[in-house]
Amino acid sequence: MRPLPAPLSTARPFVPAQRSPVGVTAPELRRAACQVLLRNWTGASTVPSRSLYPHQWSWDSAFVAIGLRHLSAPRAQRELETLLAAQWGDGRVPHIVFNPSVPLGAYFPSPDFWRSSAAGAGAGAPEHIETSGIVQPPVHALAAWLVHRADPATSRRRGFLRRLYPRLAAWHRYLTEHRDLGGHGLVSVVHPWEPGMDNSPAWDGPLSRVEPADPCSFRRCDLDHGSAADRPTDLDYGRYVRLAADYRDHGYRDADAPHPFAVEDPGVNALLIASEHALAEIAAEVGAEPGGDPGGHRRRAARLTAALVSRLWDEETGLFLCRDVRAGEPIRERSAAGLVPLVVPGLPREVVRTLLGTIGGEHFGLGDTVRLVPSYDLKGHAFDSCRYWRGPAWFNVNWLVERGLRQYGHTTRADSLRASVLASAAASGFAEYVDPHTGAGRGAREFSWTAALALDLLSRSADRSADRAAVRTGMRVGALVRDGAAG
């Protein structure tokens, strides 16, 4: 593997609370982001954070690889290869790959809860790698294509795409063939952890039908690392545990499990579509490889896009809504998941126009009342600026929205959002998420995907003076937030 540049591992650690709020440059922010990724690297993959999340997470690793490609293409490739080495025989990519050197008590649910190699044997779970049994959003093919493009020569020499293509194609087949629970061509998630937006108010209705697990049957480790005010409630956590345990007890077989929680999520389906387009590019690249069918992936992307618009688009609310498959009705909560389809190529012009209005309107307020897209409706009944996915702004969501804005030609708005993401990353010390109003960092610090996506945005820039201005602004905002908190 090509080593990373020496200055990245020897530079002085970047600690925003101890640095001057003025004069931090884009190169300094880049070095700081590199340091986060170096510290969170385990030798084969990257943990989201050293404290709360000590294993490998599925969509985290995809976003991390997107940033790592700017440092070392082989390391970015290895990030995805390590994840996909834990793929199940039925094609699913599990949402956690467990590190056997981490004590069981460091994270819950731990390997002894999921029991993947035993309970999942009928679904093809690996025998010698312990994983969870649920999945996360399928952003991996998009990540693989971006990683390849960063260094095509190295990618071809290592056979990176040739080896990954069959696995990525199997992953997409699993989703489209096993998870079309509504029968209308869209993927359903079967647990609130699967769409990544774990604690969204959009899940409250479907979750209310789930009997929570006995609170004495498990111990939450997340509260050891964060405030209870920032995390899901004990009641919701008990429901999460019940859903996972029931799925496990049905051998993780989708045809057998009752799936009382079944939701068509626009974010998951949008990322599948974006990844189908990427998979078409990968299939064309591998060319003569068996099964390499660019046209097939493009046709599937077109079918999914048509189903997404016809099934989940809601003109009245001006965004895509989640749909409760069991209740047979849309979930009328404005979640940031409904904005993620902006990454889908070829949306109807009127849908794009309306989405752009919604992003800047009173419910999400981008460019007006907030600098980053919040995870939930600013005016919603369940809005909470601090609690996990019920209002805070997340860096991966904003990276996706920025990409969508740019794709549809709204360069000025994309540039502004990009500057805000960099500013917030600098000010918060690469926080897991931030208060959308104040920019105050919440959750874990030195969070891997925050650093990786900041690095990606920095590396795509041709305007270094704009970077410097963005970072300086972010540091000033961060200082004001800290001073206010101290007072």
XYZ file of C-alpha atoms in Angstrom:
487
model
C 0.000 0.000 0.000
C 1.295 3.439 -0.848
C 2.103 5.232 2.444
C 0.382 8.466 3.354
C 2.500 11.628 3.246
C 4.611 11.897 6.386
C 3.404 15.391 7.378
C -0.093 14.029 7.908
C 1.025 11.811 10.749
C 3.444 14.235 12.361
C 1.492 17.495 12.258
C 0.375 19.040 15.522
C -3.145 17.827 16.476
C -5.915 20.208 15.508
C -8.041 21.089 18.552
C -10.464 23.937 17.735
C -11.102 24.864 21.352
C -7.372 25.512 21.802
C -6.680 27.298 18.522
C -7.101 30.923 17.570
C -10.488 31.443 15.876
C -8.861 33.539 13.176
C -6.403 32.496 10.491
C -6.985 28.765 10.199
C -6.299 27.963 6.560
C -7.667 25.326 4.226
C -4.356 23.388 4.288
C -4.574 23.281 8.085
C -8.132 21.989 7.893
C -7.034 19.398 5.365
C -4.221 18.219 7.650
C -6.666 18.079 10.545
C -9.093 15.952 8.557
C -6.239 13.632 7.588
C -5.265 13.273 11.236
C -8.800 12.225 12.170
C -8.798 9.534 9.499
C -5.348 8.344 10.526
C -6.330 8.091 14.185
C -9.534 6.219 13.361
C -7.851 3.747 10.986
C -7.607 0.229 12.447
C -5.287 -1.302 9.864
C -8.022 -2.588 7.563
C -10.881 -0.127 7.957
C -11.943 3.061 9.715
C -14.110 3.318 12.817
C -16.623 6.196 12.869
C -15.180 7.283 16.221
C -12.855 5.726 18.763
C -15.354 6.028 21.606
C -18.993 5.442 20.703
C -18.541 3.456 17.471
C -15.533 1.084 17.768
C -16.383 -1.214 14.812
C -16.829 -0.810 11.048
C -20.139 0.664 9.881
C -21.425 0.136 6.356
C -22.411 3.527 4.965
C -19.814 5.257 7.135
C -17.108 3.312 5.328
C -18.516 4.320 1.950
C -18.312 8.010 2.873
C -14.898 7.499 4.461
C -13.601 5.896 1.252
C -14.797 8.941 -0.703
C -12.524 11.098 1.452
C -9.659 8.614 1.721
C -9.307 8.486 -2.073
C -7.667 11.920 -1.880
C -4.975 10.560 0.465
C -4.338 7.024 -0.721
C -6.322 5.227 -3.402
C -5.240 1.761 -2.157
C -6.349 2.609 1.370
C -9.736 3.812 0.108
C -10.066 0.625 -1.904
C -9.191 -1.474 1.104
C -11.868 0.299 3.172
C -14.550 -0.962 0.789
C -12.912 -4.359 0.267
C -12.856 -5.000 4.018
C -16.541 -4.190 4.317
C -17.562 -6.312 1.353
C -15.508 -9.259 2.610
C -18.241 -9.599 5.265
C -21.048 -9.760 2.686
C -23.629 -12.489 3.223
C -24.409 -15.228 0.729
C -27.815 -13.697 -0.052
C -26.043 -10.485 -1.074
C -26.752 -8.265 1.903
C -24.004 -5.998 3.207
C -24.393 -5.892 7.008
C -24.537 -2.551 8.736
C -21.794 -3.460 11.246
C -18.697 -5.630 10.826
C -17.414 -6.400 14.301
C -13.788 -6.120 15.333
C -13.076 -9.225 17.440
C -10.450 -7.383 19.478
C -13.068 -4.987 20.914
C -14.593 -6.206 24.217
C -18.246 -7.227 23.997
C -19.215 -4.648 26.594
C -17.871 -1.739 24.555
C -20.877 -1.584 22.263
C -24.467 -2.784 22.246
C -25.906 -4.634 20.399
C -22.710 -6.658 20.362
C -21.828 -9.796 18.366
C -23.325 -12.057 21.014
C -26.679 -10.349 20.493
C -26.735 -10.603 16.692
C -25.208 -14.120 16.586
C -24.847 -13.713 12.830
C -22.684 -16.757 12.050
C -25.222 -19.048 13.753
C -28.595 -17.339 13.396
C -27.805 -16.095 9.902
C -26.331 -19.308 8.536
C -29.427 -19.998 6.444
C -29.094 -16.574 4.790
C -25.406 -17.110 4.061
C -23.813 -15.157 6.901
C -19.999 -15.539 6.993
C -18.748 -18.270 9.305
C -15.639 -16.516 10.570
C -16.699 -12.853 10.684
C -19.346 -11.625 13.095
C -21.677 -8.919 11.799
C -25.088 -7.448 12.442
C -28.006 -8.814 10.426
C -29.531 -5.591 9.122
C -28.275 -3.229 6.422
C -27.654 0.471 5.740
C -28.135 2.716 2.678
C -26.476 1.376 -0.503
C -24.041 4.172 -1.290
C -21.176 1.722 -1.887
C -21.183 1.499 -5.690
C -21.097 5.282 -5.922
C -18.168 5.295 -3.490
C -16.368 2.545 -5.439
C -16.726 4.434 -8.712
C -15.415 7.678 -7.172
C -12.493 5.786 -5.611
C -11.647 4.223 -8.974
C -11.740 7.577 -10.744
C -9.287 9.038 -8.219
C -6.532 6.697 -9.469
C -7.691 4.516 -12.385
C -4.227 3.081 -13.026
C -3.839 1.735 -9.496
C -7.440 0.539 -9.484
C -6.959 -1.417 -12.722
C -3.620 -2.824 -11.619
C -5.171 -4.137 -8.407
C -8.319 -5.381 -10.140
C -10.357 -3.309 -7.722
C -13.555 -2.931 -9.765
C -13.318 -6.410 -11.277
C -13.385 -7.893 -7.793
C -16.024 -5.564 -6.377
C -18.457 -5.553 -9.272
C -20.022 -8.996 -8.600
C -20.388 -8.177 -4.915
C -21.991 -4.798 -5.566
C -24.349 -6.298 -8.143
C -25.350 -9.023 -5.641
C -25.935 -6.353 -2.985
C -28.334 -4.475 -5.254
C -30.107 -7.706 -6.222
C -30.650 -8.504 -2.549
C -32.336 -5.156 -2.011
C -34.537 -5.269 -5.085
C -35.476 -8.951 -4.829
C -35.745 -9.520 -1.063
C -36.792 -6.107 0.179
C -39.613 -5.058 -2.161
C -42.062 -5.650 0.673
C -44.636 -3.237 -0.710
C -44.688 -4.895 -4.115
C -44.316 -1.617 -6.010
C -40.654 -1.787 -6.983
C -39.106 0.108 -4.060
C -36.855 -1.152 -1.284
C -38.255 -1.311 2.255
C -36.241 -0.924 5.429
C -37.183 -3.210 8.306
C -35.499 -1.427 11.214
C -34.989 2.276 12.016
C -31.218 1.716 12.004
C -31.283 0.653 8.348
C -31.946 4.029 6.664
C -29.175 5.540 8.805
C -31.454 8.235 10.251
C -32.016 6.071 13.301
C -34.157 8.287 15.500
C -36.152 10.236 12.902
C -39.683 11.301 13.892
C -40.755 9.604 10.668
C -40.386 6.282 12.486
C -42.577 7.172 15.461
C -45.816 5.938 13.894
C -44.557 2.571 12.619
C -42.562 2.038 15.834
C -45.641 2.589 18.008
C -46.894 -0.841 16.877
C -43.776 -2.570 18.247
C -43.761 -3.955 21.786
C -40.448 -2.872 23.377
C -38.009 -5.400 24.777
C -37.743 -5.728 28.531
C -35.355 -2.945 29.635
C -33.660 -5.425 31.963
C -32.693 -7.582 28.980
C -30.059 -5.179 27.626
C -27.712 -2.381 28.659
C -27.267 0.715 26.523
C -23.610 1.592 25.987
C -24.330 4.759 24.016
C -25.242 6.664 27.170
C -21.704 6.066 28.470
C -20.438 8.374 25.715
C -23.159 10.987 25.288
C -25.953 12.863 27.014
C -29.308 11.115 27.264
C -30.842 14.364 25.975
C -29.019 13.818 22.672
C -29.857 10.143 22.236
C -32.992 8.043 21.517
C -35.311 7.476 24.463
C -35.254 4.213 26.430
C -38.710 3.370 25.047
C -37.572 3.708 21.445
C -34.363 1.827 22.154
C -36.397 -1.042 23.585
C -38.343 -1.148 20.329
C -35.122 -1.178 18.319
C -33.935 -4.169 20.335
C -37.234 -6.008 19.906
C -37.183 -5.591 16.108
C -33.594 -6.787 15.833
C -34.159 -9.762 18.128
C -37.271 -10.876 16.235
C -35.453 -10.635 12.904
C -32.567 -12.676 14.343
C -34.953 -15.293 15.702
C -36.381 -15.733 12.189
C -32.890 -16.444 10.883
C -32.665 -13.032 9.173
C -34.758 -14.509 6.364
C -36.909 -11.785 4.874
C -39.491 -14.221 3.518
C -40.077 -15.662 7.004
C -39.763 -12.591 9.249
C -43.024 -10.707 9.971
C -41.379 -7.270 9.640
C -43.892 -5.209 11.649
C -41.731 -2.185 10.808
C -41.562 -1.907 7.008
C -41.002 1.511 5.453
C -40.152 2.695 1.956
C -37.570 5.386 2.618
C -36.789 7.946 -0.120
C -33.177 8.370 0.987
C -32.380 4.662 0.778
C -34.051 4.314 -2.602
C -32.404 7.471 -3.945
C -28.965 6.192 -2.971
C -29.742 2.847 -4.588
C -30.620 4.697 -7.801
C -27.458 6.810 -7.666
C -25.450 3.646 -7.056
C -27.184 1.853 -9.942
C -25.976 4.648 -12.223
C -22.481 4.200 -10.753
C -22.756 0.434 -11.210
C -23.516 1.005 -14.888
C -20.238 2.918 -15.147
C -18.428 0.142 -13.280
C -19.942 -2.516 -15.550
C -18.748 -0.587 -18.597
C -15.282 -0.293 -17.061
C -14.944 -4.014 -16.335
C -16.275 -4.667 -19.836
C -15.632 -8.301 -20.629
C -16.311 -9.465 -17.075
C -19.231 -11.947 -16.847
C -22.432 -10.173 -15.915
C -21.103 -6.714 -16.691
C -24.293 -5.146 -18.074
C -24.343 -1.316 -18.116
C -27.703 -1.241 -19.876
C -29.283 -3.485 -17.276
C -28.235 -1.162 -14.470
C -29.508 1.893 -16.319
C -32.867 0.211 -16.926
C -33.117 -0.712 -13.261
C -32.245 2.868 -12.275
C -34.995 4.146 -14.588
C -37.575 1.760 -13.093
C -36.589 2.703 -9.559
C -36.745 6.404 -10.381
C -40.242 6.054 -11.830
C -41.373 4.130 -8.734
C -39.757 6.672 -6.406
C -41.609 9.566 -8.014
C -44.957 7.820 -8.375
C -44.932 6.261 -4.915
C -43.145 8.716 -2.604
C -43.304 12.190 -4.176
C -45.786 14.469 -2.406
C -46.548 17.729 -4.159
C -48.421 19.169 -1.178
C -45.443 18.974 1.192
C -42.928 19.632 -1.580
C -40.665 16.669 -0.901
C -40.514 12.889 -0.942
C -42.242 11.220 2.006
C -41.541 7.892 3.671
C -44.299 5.328 3.232
C -45.506 2.952 5.937
C -45.895 -0.325 4.030
C -47.883 -2.038 6.775
C -50.359 0.836 7.173
C -50.425 1.437 3.420
C -50.061 5.198 3.708
C -47.451 7.977 3.549
C -45.794 9.163 6.748
C -46.484 12.885 6.881
C -43.287 13.980 8.565
C -40.820 16.256 6.784
C -37.503 14.441 7.082
C -34.234 15.289 5.332
C -34.548 11.846 3.742
C -37.107 13.484 1.472
C -34.450 15.851 0.103
C -31.815 13.200 -0.613
C -33.428 12.228 -3.970
C -31.862 15.394 -5.347
C -28.840 13.124 -6.015
C -30.918 11.105 -8.498
C -30.222 12.036 -12.138
C -33.161 12.728 -14.394
C -35.849 13.730 -11.919
C -38.813 15.564 -13.470
C -38.064 19.273 -13.794
C -41.047 20.289 -11.669
C -39.980 17.926 -8.869
C -36.506 19.491 -8.825
C -37.918 23.011 -8.828
C -40.213 22.209 -5.910
C -37.459 20.466 -3.936
C -35.245 23.527 -4.287
C -38.024 25.685 -2.896
C -38.529 23.301 0.008
C -34.836 23.280 0.920
C -34.818 27.069 1.252
C -38.342 27.372 2.655
C -39.551 27.674 6.218
C -39.341 23.960 7.015
C -35.640 23.497 6.224
C -34.494 27.122 6.021
C -31.221 26.667 4.156
C -29.635 30.031 3.446
C -32.253 31.829 5.503
C -32.495 30.645 9.108
C -29.826 27.902 9.035
C -26.522 27.331 7.225
C -26.825 23.545 7.024
C -29.838 21.400 6.138
C -31.423 20.079 9.366
C -32.391 16.431 9.623
C -36.023 17.253 10.363
C -38.610 19.979 9.829
C -37.636 23.155 11.714
C -41.333 23.726 12.428
C -42.189 20.096 13.097
C -43.905 19.018 16.308
C -40.981 16.721 17.181
C -38.129 19.078 16.271
C -35.230 19.000 18.722
C -32.003 20.749 17.769
C -29.915 18.376 19.907
C -31.546 14.956 19.782
C -30.207 12.377 17.361
C -31.780 12.779 13.882
C -34.702 14.821 15.189
C -33.321 18.161 14.070
C -29.512 18.370 14.108
C -27.644 18.845 10.832
C -25.514 15.946 9.619
C -22.525 16.296 7.345
C -23.263 13.340 5.074
C -26.796 14.595 4.366
C -25.450 18.034 3.507
C -22.752 16.511 1.294
C -25.479 14.667 -0.613
C -27.622 17.794 -0.940
C -24.603 19.775 -2.139
C -23.950 17.104 -4.749
C -27.569 17.232 -5.864
C -27.594 21.023 -6.146
C -24.476 20.903 -8.261
C -25.850 18.110 -10.437
C -28.887 20.201 -11.335
C -26.846 23.290 -12.139
C -27.435 25.329 -8.980
C -23.758 26.067 -8.554
C -24.081 29.201 -6.425
C -26.257 27.461 -3.848
C -23.957 24.432 -3.902
C -20.903 26.647 -3.347
C -22.610 28.345 -0.404
C -23.563 25.023 1.182
C -20.069 23.690 0.584
C -18.579 26.683 2.397
C -20.966 26.141 5.308
C -20.048 22.466 5.582
C -16.346 23.342 5.741
C -16.982 26.119 8.242
C -19.033 23.848 10.487
C -16.501 21.032 10.283
C -13.747 23.423 11.347
C -15.751 25.049 14.110
C -17.037 21.832 15.653
C -13.869 19.759 15.629
C -15.378 17.391 13.023
C -18.428 16.708 15.152
C -20.821 13.868 14.434
C -23.618 16.416 13.965
C -24.352 20.045 14.851
C -27.157 22.230 16.110
C -28.600 23.673 12.869
C -29.193 27.096 14.431
C -25.996 27.692 16.409
C -23.536 25.301 14.741
C -22.611 23.871 18.143
C -21.105 20.397 17.816
C -23.043 17.462 19.228
C -22.384 13.748 19.562
C -18.899 12.359 18.986
C -15.977 14.551 17.934
C -13.316 13.650 15.371
C -16.045 11.791 13.500
C -14.691 9.998 10.460
C -17.250 10.806 7.809
C -17.250 14.471 8.809
C -13.490 14.597 8.279
C -13.658 12.531 5.091
C -16.381 14.587 3.456
C -14.714 17.849 4.440
C -11.577 16.502 2.806
C -13.546 15.646 -0.324
C -15.032 19.142 -0.516
C -11.615 20.722 0.020
C -10.015 18.529 -2.611
C -12.617 19.463 -5.215
C -12.004 23.170 -4.786
C -10.338 25.417 -7.316
C -10.865 28.472 -5.147
C -8.483 28.305 -2.193
C -9.276 31.860 -1.090
C -12.921 30.826 -0.677
C -11.758 27.874 1.419
C -9.759 30.160 3.685
C -12.723 32.477 4.137
C -15.035 29.557 4.889
C -12.703 28.065 7.471
C -12.069 31.409 9.181
C -15.791 32.082 9.356
C -16.340 28.647 10.813
C -13.708 29.173 13.477
C -15.229 32.516 14.488
C -18.661 30.921 14.739
C -17.192 28.093 16.781
C -15.513 30.508 19.180
C -18.743 32.408 19.692
C -20.648 29.210 20.371
C -18.044 28.040 22.895
C -17.858 31.418 24.589
C -21.632 31.536 24.863
C -21.740 28.049 26.330
C -19.017 28.926 28.805
C -20.898 32.047 29.877
